[in-house]
Structure formats: structure tokens, C-alpha cells
Amino acid sequence: MQRDTLVFDLINQELERQRHGIELIASENFTSLQVMQAMGGVMTNKYAEGYPGRRYYAGCEIVDQTEQLAIDRLKQIFNVEYANVQPHSGAQANAAIALAVLQPGDVTLGLDLSMGGHLTHGSPVNYSGKLYNAHFYGVVKETGLIDYEMLESQARALKPKLIICGASAYSRDWDYKRIRAVADEVGALVWADIAHPAGLIAKGLLNSPFEYCHFVSSTTHKTLRGPRGGVIMMGKDFENPFGLKDNKGNVRMMSSLIDLAVFPGIQGGPLQHVIAAKAIAFGEILTDEFLIYQQQVQKNAQAMAKAFVEKEYNIISGGTDNHLMLIDLRNKNISGKKAEQALVKADITANKNMVPFDDKSAFITSGIRFGVAAVTTRGMVECDMQFVVNAIDRVLLNAESESEIATVKKQVNEFMEQFKLYPEL
Ligand code: DSN
């Protein structure tokens, strides 16, 4: 077969884009070379429907070992009883939890997408809002913090079957204990989606949800710095409280129902090359080096937030506990869309984002979200955040000036020279 130079040329262009730019999309990161190599390896060729030791295909003895290693390492990272490493993505992990727990029409209660929540937590454009009777809580307008009183009153009024905590654009820690208390009062299960802060939780830098939440889902490619994918965990396996049955009519432990919901519920063959890469990433997370990385992520986020506040940017909730921050740009007279477009011209990548109580649509937005997990992997420390914030500020103040933006782009490209990315490639 002739080498497809067209596609490989595009892959090389993408590598150069990643090398030269400042990556501030809060859901992105750079995997280690060994994680990436596993994803491009021969395990992509293997079909392995089922679970280790219980497959529907022959020849799974070796992929059984990588999958079991991934499961064991993930359980060790979070000190949990159950882990499923097969979800192809965070959205798939979330769909499996919903399938295991809910019947169509059941009531759910999650954080509103426009307040920082996630599509799969009940948005009307997603299966989670189409199949289930999704309701929402928000944040307090004055503080930007989760409105726990609203969550509690909604829970008491609606009696949801499932309460969802977790967010895509929320910079503060969660009070899982308080959410579990109201869930117990109204007979709901609690699910935490920790896709964004998982790396910080893994190293004990944020509250752990496992004691209080029945289910925890995550992606593996954000702060966990692994391959693109999802996982589901439970601190403790438990009998299913709603008496849900498998296809043979047996009431099973929740671990069996979650396994069945992932496969054959919503997926076919697992991505064994990605599962091998997850196993490698989980091994990296177990090291002290990863603790130092996560501590630096938190320090960088705080240094960035401070630099923005000094320039009178309005960070929702006033700061950050994790790796990201959401900025309301209304006092800077620029929309999120315009800001994103101007920044990308200067090789600074971030995404527009609605802010709580936004008066603009999701396509325009009043806000922009910045995360530091990726730039911290590149090697940036607190003092580098000042350069980054200065560059962003200059672009946003001069969003109509092609020459100013071109000057910033040159500075950004020169600045990024010192932070090597995949020098082996
Ligand atoms: N919502 C995406 C993000 O946080 O970027 C991930 O699903």
C-alpha cells in the first residue's frame, strides 16, 4: 500500500501547530510519547467484545492482561472497588450510567449546561435530555458558586432518581457530602462526572467524590493526561436499589449492571489499543512525578487567575480551585466568539463559553474558558502565566488590529520554543 502522504502531511502540520501555540483549552492535554505509541499500536487490530476472561472472541489472552492492568491501576489510583475502562469516551461512560440506572422518562437533576454543566447531564439536544425528564440546578448569581439550596429544593420537589454533579466550566470544588445528604433524603442515586478535575482528585488535591457518590465517571484525556477515552468507577459496589434486572430477569449488583450497560448496552468491541494506553497513563498517574505535575497545575491556574484579576478580568467565582477558570468578558466589550477568533490568530487556543446568566447565545457567548493542564505539561510554571495573560490581554484589547495580533503571534511562537513537545518526533 502506498504511504498516504496527504494525511501524514496533515498530521505533521498538526504537530507543528501544537508545538508553536499556547494550548489553553481546559479539556485538552498532551499525552506522554509511550501513551501515544500504544494508541498507534497493534492492539487496534483485536476484537475483544466482553470482559477479561469472558470474551466472545478467541485470541484475547494478551489484551485481557492489558485491560486487567488498566482496571487494577485505576482502582489503585482512586482506591475504589470497581472500575470499567472500556467506555470509548466520557459521553459513552455517561450514557452507560444512565442506561444502567434510568428508565425513559425518569427524572434527573444536573447542573445546567449554561451554568457550566455538560451536554450529557440532561441537555435537551442530547440523548440525556431527550430520553429522560431532565431538570437542573444552577449557580448563585452573586458568587458564581453552586447553588446548593436550589439543588436541595429541586431535589425535594422533583424527587429525581439520579442527581448529577460535575461540570465542564466550573472552577471550584464540590460539596459531595451535602449532595449525598439530600439524595438520601429523597431516595436518589448520586453520580459525579469528574472528567475535568480527575487528575487533581487522583492526587488528593481536591475533594474525593467516592465516599458520597454511587457512580463516578471521567474522561482519561484531560487532567488525567491519558489517551482519549472514558472510565466508570464505584468506590463501593452495591446492590441495585431500584431492582433493575439483567436480560435474564436477575437483579444484579450495580457493577454487573454497569458492565452490561457498557457492553453490550451501548458499545461493541472495546478499543484495546486505547485501553493499553490507558494502562500506561494510569501507571504514570501512580508516580510521584504526577503529583508534582498536578500541584503545578493548581499553582499555575491560581497564578493565571491572579494575573487576570490584576487586569480587571471578571473570573466567575473570583478564582479557581482546579485547573480552569471561566471569564465573563462583558466588561471588556468583546464576545467569547470574537475573543476566541482573535486569540487563535495569535496561536493561543481557548474556547468561547457561556457564563452563568448569559445574555448571548451559545454560538456567541459572553465568556471564555481557560485551562492550564496542557501548558503545565509543556513545562510552564507560575511566572510563565504572566506572559500568557499579557499576550491574551494584548490580543483582546486589539482584536481588530491584524498587525498587533501578528506581533503577539510572533512573541508566542518564540516563547513556545523553550517548551519542547515530542522532540523525538
Ligand atoms: N465539554 C467538553 C469540554 O469540557 O471541553 C468535554 O466534553
Short mmCIF file of C-alpha atoms and ligand atoms in Angstrom, two decimals:
data_model
loop_
_atom_site.label_atom_id
_atom_site.label_comp_id
_atom_site.label_asym_id
_atom_site.label_seq_id
_atom_site.Cartn_x
_atom_site.Cartn_y
_atom_site.Cartn_z
CA MET A 1 0.00 0.00 0.00
CA GLN A 2 1.34 3.44 -0.90
CA ARG A 3 2.04 5.70 2.09
CA ASP A 4 -0.72 8.30 2.39
CA THR A 5 1.47 11.37 2.36
CA LEU A 6 -1.56 13.63 2.20
CA VAL A 7 -2.81 12.53 5.64
CA PHE A 8 0.66 12.23 7.20
CA ASP A 9 1.48 15.72 5.99
CA LEU A 10 -1.64 16.98 7.79
CA ILE A 11 -0.64 15.07 10.94
CA ASN A 12 2.77 16.75 10.81
CA GLN A 13 1.12 20.14 10.36
CA GLU A 14 -0.98 19.45 13.45
CA LEU A 15 2.15 18.53 15.42
CA GLU A 16 3.71 21.86 14.41
CA ARG A 17 0.52 23.73 15.38
CA GLN A 18 0.61 22.10 18.80
CA ARG A 19 4.32 22.88 19.22
CA HIS A 20 4.09 26.57 18.33
CA GLY A 21 0.90 27.53 20.10
CA ILE A 22 -0.28 28.11 23.66
CA GLU A 23 -2.91 25.47 24.35
CA LEU A 24 -5.45 26.68 26.89
CA ILE A 25 -8.49 24.55 26.05
CA ALA A 26 -9.35 23.21 29.51
CA SER A 27 -10.27 19.75 28.26
CA GLU A 28 -7.01 19.16 26.37
CA ASN A 29 -3.58 17.91 27.35
CA PHE A 30 -0.50 16.27 25.80
CA THR A 31 -0.04 12.55 26.44
CA SER A 32 3.38 11.04 27.01
CA LEU A 33 5.05 9.53 23.96
CA GLN A 34 4.53 5.99 25.30
CA VAL A 35 0.78 6.58 25.74
CA MET A 36 0.59 7.82 22.16
CA GLN A 37 2.65 4.91 20.84
CA ALA A 38 0.27 2.42 22.46
CA MET A 39 -2.65 4.14 20.72
CA GLY A 40 -0.91 3.69 17.38
CA GLY A 41 -0.06 0.05 18.12
CA VAL A 42 -1.17 -3.43 17.03
CA MET A 43 -3.85 -3.81 19.67
CA THR A 44 -6.07 -1.74 17.38
CA ASN A 45 -6.42 -4.93 15.32
CA LYS A 46 -8.02 -7.03 18.05
CA TYR A 47 -11.73 -7.68 18.61
CA ALA A 48 -12.48 -8.41 22.25
CA GLU A 49 -16.17 -7.98 22.99
CA GLY A 50 -16.78 -8.94 26.59
CA TYR A 51 -14.51 -8.53 29.60
CA PRO A 52 -11.15 -10.09 30.63
CA GLY A 53 -11.61 -13.87 30.89
CA ARG A 54 -15.15 -13.62 29.43
CA ARG A 55 -14.77 -12.69 25.76
CA TYR A 56 -16.78 -13.50 22.68
CA TYR A 57 -13.62 -13.88 20.55
CA ALA A 58 -10.55 -16.12 20.60
CA GLY A 59 -7.02 -14.81 20.99
CA CYS A 60 -7.75 -12.35 23.80
CA GLU A 61 -5.18 -13.72 26.30
CA ILE A 62 -2.87 -10.73 25.87
CA VAL A 63 -5.43 -7.94 25.65
CA ASP A 64 -7.02 -9.50 28.76
CA GLN A 65 -3.79 -8.68 30.58
CA THR A 66 -3.59 -5.05 29.43
CA GLU A 67 -7.24 -4.48 30.27
CA GLN A 68 -6.88 -6.10 33.70
CA LEU A 69 -3.78 -3.97 34.32
CA ALA A 70 -5.72 -0.83 33.40
CA ILE A 71 -8.57 -1.83 35.74
CA ASP A 72 -6.22 -2.68 38.63
CA ARG A 73 -4.19 0.51 38.26
CA LEU A 74 -7.29 2.70 38.05
CA LYS A 75 -8.70 1.06 41.19
CA GLN A 76 -5.38 1.71 42.94
CA ILE A 77 -5.26 5.38 41.87
CA PHE A 78 -8.66 6.21 43.34
CA ASN A 79 -8.78 3.43 45.97
CA VAL A 80 -12.06 2.08 44.60
CA GLU A 81 -13.71 -1.35 44.40
CA TYR A 82 -14.92 -1.20 40.80
CA ALA A 83 -13.61 0.19 37.52
CA ASN A 84 -14.68 -0.21 33.90
CA VAL A 85 -12.10 1.06 31.40
CA GLN A 86 -13.99 0.31 28.18
CA PRO A 87 -16.04 3.48 27.50
CA HIS A 88 -14.80 4.98 24.25
CA SER A 89 -15.31 8.48 25.62
CA GLY A 90 -16.68 10.43 28.56
CA ALA A 91 -20.03 10.75 26.82
CA GLN A 92 -20.16 6.94 26.42
CA ALA A 93 -19.32 6.44 30.10
CA ASN A 94 -22.14 8.80 30.99
CA ALA A 95 -24.58 7.07 28.64
CA ALA A 96 -23.77 3.71 30.25
CA ILE A 97 -24.50 5.02 33.76
CA ALA A 98 -27.81 6.47 32.56
CA LEU A 99 -28.72 3.19 30.80
CA ALA A 100 -27.88 1.16 33.90
CA VAL A 101 -29.87 3.32 36.29
CA LEU A 102 -32.69 5.06 34.44
CA GLN A 103 -35.82 4.16 32.51
CA PRO A 104 -37.02 6.52 29.78
CA GLY A 105 -38.94 9.36 31.39
CA ASP A 106 -37.18 9.11 34.76
CA VAL A 107 -36.35 12.39 36.46
CA THR A 108 -32.71 13.56 36.63
CA LEU A 109 -31.21 16.66 38.25
CA GLY A 110 -27.95 18.09 36.96
CA LEU A 111 -26.06 21.36 36.59
CA ASP A 112 -27.48 23.46 33.75
CA LEU A 113 -25.24 23.47 30.67
CA SER A 114 -25.47 27.26 30.52
CA MET A 115 -24.16 27.42 34.12
CA GLY A 116 -21.12 25.25 33.45
CA GLY A 117 -22.70 21.79 33.18
CA HIS A 118 -22.25 19.20 30.44
CA LEU A 119 -24.33 18.15 27.42
CA THR A 120 -24.72 14.61 28.76
CA HIS A 121 -26.19 15.82 32.05
CA GLY A 122 -29.63 16.43 30.57
CA SER A 123 -29.26 18.98 27.77
CA PRO A 124 -32.35 18.97 25.51
CA VAL A 125 -30.16 18.46 22.42
CA ASN A 126 -28.54 15.33 23.91
CA TYR A 127 -29.99 11.81 24.48
CA SER A 128 -29.86 12.64 28.21
CA GLY A 129 -32.43 15.38 27.72
CA LYS A 130 -34.46 13.57 25.06
CA LEU A 131 -34.87 10.22 26.84
CA TYR A 132 -35.09 11.38 30.44
CA ASN A 133 -37.06 14.04 32.26
CA ALA A 134 -34.08 16.32 32.93
CA HIS A 135 -34.17 19.16 35.44
CA PHE A 136 -31.43 21.49 36.54
CA TYR A 137 -29.83 23.48 39.31
CA GLY A 138 -27.51 26.42 38.72
CA VAL A 139 -25.03 28.71 40.40
CA VAL A 140 -25.68 31.69 42.66
CA LYS A 141 -25.66 34.85 40.54
CA GLU A 142 -23.68 36.95 43.01
CA THR A 143 -20.98 34.38 43.84
CA GLY A 144 -20.82 32.04 40.85
CA LEU A 145 -20.81 29.11 43.31
CA ILE A 146 -23.05 26.04 43.00
CA ASP A 147 -26.48 26.91 44.34
CA TYR A 148 -26.79 24.04 46.83
CA GLU A 149 -30.02 25.47 48.20
CA MET A 150 -31.54 25.36 44.73
CA LEU A 151 -30.22 21.83 44.25
CA GLU A 152 -31.82 20.76 47.53
CA SER A 153 -35.16 22.41 46.86
CA GLN A 154 -35.29 20.99 43.31
CA ALA A 155 -34.46 17.53 44.69
CA ARG A 156 -37.20 17.74 47.31
CA ALA A 157 -39.77 18.99 44.80
CA LEU A 158 -38.90 16.69 41.88
CA LYS A 159 -37.70 13.50 43.65
CA PRO A 160 -35.18 12.67 40.90
CA LYS A 161 -33.91 9.13 40.50
CA LEU A 162 -30.43 10.44 39.78
CA ILE A 163 -28.61 13.60 40.90
CA ILE A 164 -25.65 14.52 38.72
CA CYS A 165 -22.75 16.62 39.93
CA GLY A 166 -19.77 17.67 37.88
CA ALA A 167 -19.16 20.36 35.27
CA SER A 168 -17.26 21.44 32.20
CA ALA A 169 -16.74 25.05 33.19
CA TYR A 170 -16.78 25.33 36.98
CA SER A 171 -13.58 26.35 38.74
CA ARG A 172 -14.48 25.43 42.32
CA ASP A 173 -14.53 22.22 44.35
CA TRP A 174 -17.76 20.30 45.08
CA ASP A 175 -19.54 19.53 48.35
CA TYR A 176 -20.33 15.88 47.60
CA LYS A 177 -21.35 15.21 51.21
CA ARG A 178 -24.09 17.81 51.04
CA ILE A 179 -25.41 16.44 47.75
CA ARG A 180 -25.47 12.88 49.13
CA ALA A 181 -27.41 14.04 52.18
CA VAL A 182 -30.30 15.39 50.11
CA ALA A 183 -30.10 12.41 47.75
CA ASP A 184 -30.60 10.05 50.70
CA GLU A 185 -33.49 12.18 51.90
CA VAL A 186 -35.34 11.93 48.56
CA GLY A 187 -34.23 8.43 47.52
CA ALA A 188 -31.93 9.42 44.66
CA LEU A 189 -28.63 8.00 43.47
CA VAL A 190 -25.68 10.37 43.03
CA TRP A 191 -23.34 10.37 40.07
CA ALA A 192 -20.23 12.56 39.87
CA ASP A 193 -18.73 13.31 36.46
CA ILE A 194 -15.13 14.25 37.31
CA ALA A 195 -13.91 14.46 33.71
CA HIS A 196 -12.27 17.84 34.30
CA PRO A 197 -10.73 17.67 37.81
CA ALA A 198 -9.95 13.90 37.85
CA GLY A 199 -6.17 14.37 37.86
CA LEU A 200 -6.33 16.70 40.86
CA ILE A 201 -8.67 14.30 42.69
CA ALA A 202 -6.36 11.38 41.86
CA LYS A 203 -3.57 13.07 43.80
CA GLY A 204 -5.70 14.25 46.73
CA LEU A 205 -5.68 17.95 45.74
CA LEU A 206 -9.49 18.22 45.60
CA ASN A 207 -12.34 16.54 47.50
CA SER A 208 -12.86 12.89 46.61
CA PRO A 209 -16.39 12.02 45.44
CA PHE A 210 -16.09 8.28 46.09
CA GLU A 211 -17.34 8.21 49.66
CA TYR A 212 -20.55 10.02 48.74
CA CYS A 213 -21.31 9.33 45.07
CA HIS A 214 -22.65 5.97 43.93
CA PHE A 215 -21.09 6.34 40.48
CA VAL A 216 -18.15 8.33 39.19
CA SER A 217 -17.34 8.79 35.51
CA SER A 218 -14.39 10.50 33.91
CA THR A 219 -12.61 11.07 30.67
CA THR A 220 -8.97 9.97 30.62
CA HIS A 221 -7.50 12.70 28.41
CA LYS A 222 -7.99 15.93 30.35
CA THR A 223 -6.16 16.38 33.66
CA LEU A 224 -5.52 12.61 33.79
CA ARG A 225 -3.27 13.15 30.73
CA GLY A 226 -4.05 9.77 29.18
CA PRO A 227 -5.47 8.73 25.83
CA ARG A 228 -8.85 9.99 24.63
CA GLY A 229 -11.44 7.84 26.39
CA GLY A 230 -13.74 7.29 29.36
CA VAL A 231 -13.98 5.25 32.56
CA ILE A 232 -16.61 4.44 35.18
CA MET A 233 -15.83 3.75 38.84
CA MET A 234 -17.60 2.97 42.09
CA GLY A 235 -15.99 3.42 45.49
CA LYS A 236 -18.10 0.52 46.76
CA ASP A 237 -20.09 -1.94 44.71
CA PHE A 238 -23.71 -2.11 45.91
CA GLU A 239 -26.99 -3.91 45.31
CA ASN A 240 -29.13 -2.01 42.87
CA PRO A 241 -31.74 -0.14 44.84
CA PHE A 242 -34.32 0.03 42.07
CA GLY A 243 -34.33 -3.73 41.48
CA LEU A 244 -33.19 -3.30 37.86
CA LYS A 245 -32.82 -6.63 36.09
CA ASP A 246 -30.43 -8.03 33.50
CA ASN A 247 -31.80 -9.56 30.30
CA LYS A 248 -32.37 -12.87 32.12
CA GLY A 249 -34.55 -11.17 34.72
CA ASN A 250 -31.99 -11.34 37.55
CA VAL A 251 -31.49 -8.45 39.95
CA ARG A 252 -27.72 -7.92 39.96
CA MET A 253 -25.05 -5.94 41.85
CA MET A 254 -24.51 -2.48 40.32
CA SER A 255 -21.06 -3.46 38.99
CA SER A 256 -22.68 -6.15 36.79
CA LEU A 257 -25.32 -3.71 35.59
CA ILE A 258 -22.73 -1.08 34.71
CA ASP A 259 -20.62 -3.68 32.88
CA LEU A 260 -23.71 -4.80 30.96
CA ALA A 261 -24.65 -1.20 30.18
CA VAL A 262 -21.22 -0.52 28.64
CA PHE A 263 -21.17 -3.82 26.74
CA PRO A 264 -23.49 -4.93 25.21
CA GLY A 265 -25.63 -1.95 26.27
CA ILE A 266 -24.08 0.88 24.32
CA GLN A 267 -20.82 -0.38 22.82
CA GLY A 268 -19.46 -3.30 20.85
CA GLY A 269 -15.77 -4.15 20.75
CA PRO A 270 -13.61 -2.16 23.16
CA LEU A 271 -10.70 -0.15 21.78
CA GLN A 272 -7.90 -2.39 23.07
CA HIS A 273 -5.14 -0.09 21.79
CA VAL A 274 -6.69 2.76 23.78
CA ILE A 275 -7.14 0.52 26.83
CA ALA A 276 -3.40 -0.35 26.64
CA ALA A 277 -2.67 3.38 26.50
CA LYS A 278 -4.98 3.91 29.50
CA ALA A 279 -3.00 1.25 31.42
CA ILE A 280 0.24 3.12 30.67
CA ALA A 281 -1.26 6.51 31.62
CA PHE A 282 -2.62 5.04 34.86
CA GLY A 283 0.88 3.76 35.65
CA GLU A 284 2.18 7.31 35.12
CA ILE A 285 -0.53 8.72 37.40
CA LEU A 286 0.59 6.40 40.20
CA THR A 287 4.05 8.05 40.27
CA ASP A 288 5.19 10.94 42.49
CA GLU A 289 6.09 12.81 39.30
CA PHE A 290 2.39 13.06 38.52
CA LEU A 291 1.72 14.53 41.97
CA ILE A 292 4.29 17.25 41.25
CA TYR A 293 2.61 17.85 37.88
CA GLN A 294 -0.84 18.25 39.44
CA GLN A 295 0.48 20.55 42.15
CA GLN A 296 1.99 22.69 39.40
CA VAL A 297 -1.33 22.66 37.50
CA GLN A 298 -3.07 24.08 40.57
CA LYS A 299 -0.33 26.67 41.18
CA ASN A 300 -0.38 27.75 37.51
CA ALA A 301 -4.17 28.09 37.50
CA GLN A 302 -4.01 30.27 40.59
CA ALA A 303 -1.19 32.39 39.16
CA MET A 304 -3.13 32.83 35.92
CA ALA A 305 -6.32 33.79 37.77
CA LYS A 306 -4.40 36.35 39.85
CA ALA A 307 -2.84 37.88 36.72
CA PHE A 308 -6.28 38.16 35.08
CA VAL A 309 -7.83 39.73 38.18
CA GLU A 310 -4.99 42.31 38.27
CA LYS A 311 -6.02 43.29 34.74
CA GLU A 312 -9.64 43.59 35.86
CA TYR A 313 -10.94 40.47 34.17
CA ASN A 314 -14.07 39.11 35.80
CA ILE A 315 -13.44 35.46 36.72
CA ILE A 316 -16.66 33.67 37.64
CA SER A 317 -16.49 32.90 41.39
CA GLY A 318 -13.45 35.17 41.67
CA GLY A 319 -10.79 32.48 41.24
CA THR A 320 -10.10 28.78 40.90
CA ASP A 321 -9.52 25.63 42.94
CA ASN A 322 -8.78 23.42 39.95
CA HIS A 323 -7.12 23.69 36.54
CA LEU A 324 -9.54 26.08 34.82
CA MET A 325 -11.31 29.40 35.00
CA LEU A 326 -14.27 30.95 33.25
CA ILE A 327 -14.07 34.66 32.43
CA ASP A 328 -17.02 36.95 31.81
CA LEU A 329 -15.80 39.34 29.10
CA ARG A 330 -18.73 41.77 29.24
CA ASN A 331 -16.70 44.49 30.99
CA LYS A 332 -14.08 44.14 28.21
CA ASN A 333 -16.61 44.74 25.42
CA ILE A 334 -15.78 41.64 23.44
CA SER A 335 -17.83 38.46 22.97
CA GLY A 336 -16.47 34.99 23.64
CA LYS A 337 -16.70 34.21 19.92
CA LYS A 338 -14.67 37.27 18.90
CA ALA A 339 -12.14 36.63 21.66
CA GLU A 340 -11.67 33.00 20.58
CA GLN A 341 -11.24 34.04 16.94
CA ALA A 342 -8.73 36.79 17.73
CA LEU A 343 -6.71 34.56 20.08
CA VAL A 344 -6.42 31.70 17.61
CA LYS A 345 -4.87 34.12 15.10
CA ALA A 346 -2.13 34.67 17.69
CA ASP A 347 -1.72 30.88 18.13
CA ILE A 348 -3.44 30.95 21.52
CA THR A 349 -6.18 28.32 21.62
CA ALA A 350 -9.10 28.59 24.03
CA ASN A 351 -12.84 28.19 23.72
CA LYS A 352 -15.75 30.57 23.98
CA ASN A 353 -18.13 29.55 26.74
CA MET A 354 -21.45 30.75 28.09
CA VAL A 355 -21.21 32.36 31.51
CA PRO A 356 -23.95 31.94 34.13
CA PHE A 357 -26.98 34.13 33.30
CA ASP A 358 -25.50 34.90 29.88
CA ASP A 359 -27.47 37.26 27.63
CA LYS A 360 -25.77 35.89 24.49
CA SER A 361 -26.36 32.60 22.69
CA ALA A 362 -24.09 29.54 22.89
CA PHE A 363 -22.75 30.48 19.44
CA ILE A 364 -21.63 33.95 20.55
CA THR A 365 -21.29 33.78 24.38
CA SER A 366 -20.07 36.39 26.84
CA GLY A 367 -17.32 34.21 28.20
CA ILE A 368 -14.13 32.37 27.52
CA ARG A 369 -12.69 29.37 29.34
CA PHE A 370 -9.00 28.84 30.03
CA GLY A 371 -7.33 25.72 31.44
CA VAL A 372 -3.68 25.16 32.28
CA ALA A 373 -3.29 21.35 32.23
CA ALA A 374 -1.73 21.34 28.76
CA VAL A 375 0.68 24.27 29.23
CA THR A 376 1.78 22.75 32.54
CA THR A 377 2.64 19.53 30.69
CA ARG A 378 4.72 21.69 28.33
CA GLY A 379 6.74 22.77 31.39
CA MET A 380 5.29 26.17 32.25
CA VAL A 381 5.43 27.39 35.84
CA GLU A 382 3.81 30.30 37.70
CA CYS A 383 6.00 33.07 36.26
CA ASP A 384 5.11 31.98 32.71
CA MET A 385 1.45 32.69 33.40
CA GLN A 386 2.21 36.41 33.34
CA PHE A 387 3.48 36.16 29.76
CA VAL A 388 0.40 34.17 28.78
CA VAL A 389 -2.04 36.62 30.38
CA ASN A 390 -0.21 39.64 28.92
CA ALA A 391 -0.41 38.08 25.46
CA ILE A 392 -4.14 37.31 25.84
CA ASP A 393 -4.85 40.81 27.14
CA ARG A 394 -2.99 42.45 24.27
CA VAL A 395 -4.93 40.40 21.72
CA LEU A 396 -8.30 41.10 23.34
CA LEU A 397 -7.58 44.83 23.59
CA ASN A 398 -6.53 44.90 19.94
CA ALA A 399 -8.87 42.30 18.48
CA GLU A 400 -9.46 44.36 15.33
CA SER A 401 -5.77 45.02 14.66
CA GLU A 402 -4.17 42.40 12.43
CA SER A 403 -0.72 43.91 12.96
CA GLU A 404 -0.95 43.83 16.79
CA ILE A 405 -2.16 40.24 16.65
CA ALA A 406 0.66 39.33 14.27
CA THR A 407 3.17 40.82 16.75
CA VAL A 408 1.71 38.76 19.60
CA LYS A 409 1.75 35.62 17.45
CA LYS A 410 5.47 36.10 16.78
CA GLN A 411 6.12 36.53 20.50
CA VAL A 412 4.02 33.46 21.31
CA ASN A 413 5.87 31.29 18.78
CA GLU A 414 9.27 32.45 20.10
CA PHE A 415 8.15 31.92 23.72
CA MET A 416 6.99 28.36 22.98
CA GLU A 417 10.39 27.39 21.53
CA GLN A 418 11.67 26.73 25.06
CA PHE A 419 8.87 24.25 25.91
CA LYS A 420 9.71 21.20 23.84
CA LEU A 421 6.90 18.95 22.67
CA TYR A 422 7.66 15.44 21.42
CA PRO A 423 11.27 16.22 20.49
CA GLU A 424 11.62 12.53 19.44
CA LEU A 425 9.14 13.00 16.59
N1 DSN B 1 -17.45 19.68 27.20
C1 DSN B 1 -16.14 19.33 26.75
C2 DSN B 1 -15.16 20.24 27.35
O1 DSN B 1 -15.17 20.42 28.56
O2 DSN B 1 -14.38 20.80 26.60
C3 DSN B 1 -15.81 17.96 27.05
O3 DSN B 1 -16.85 17.10 26.78
#
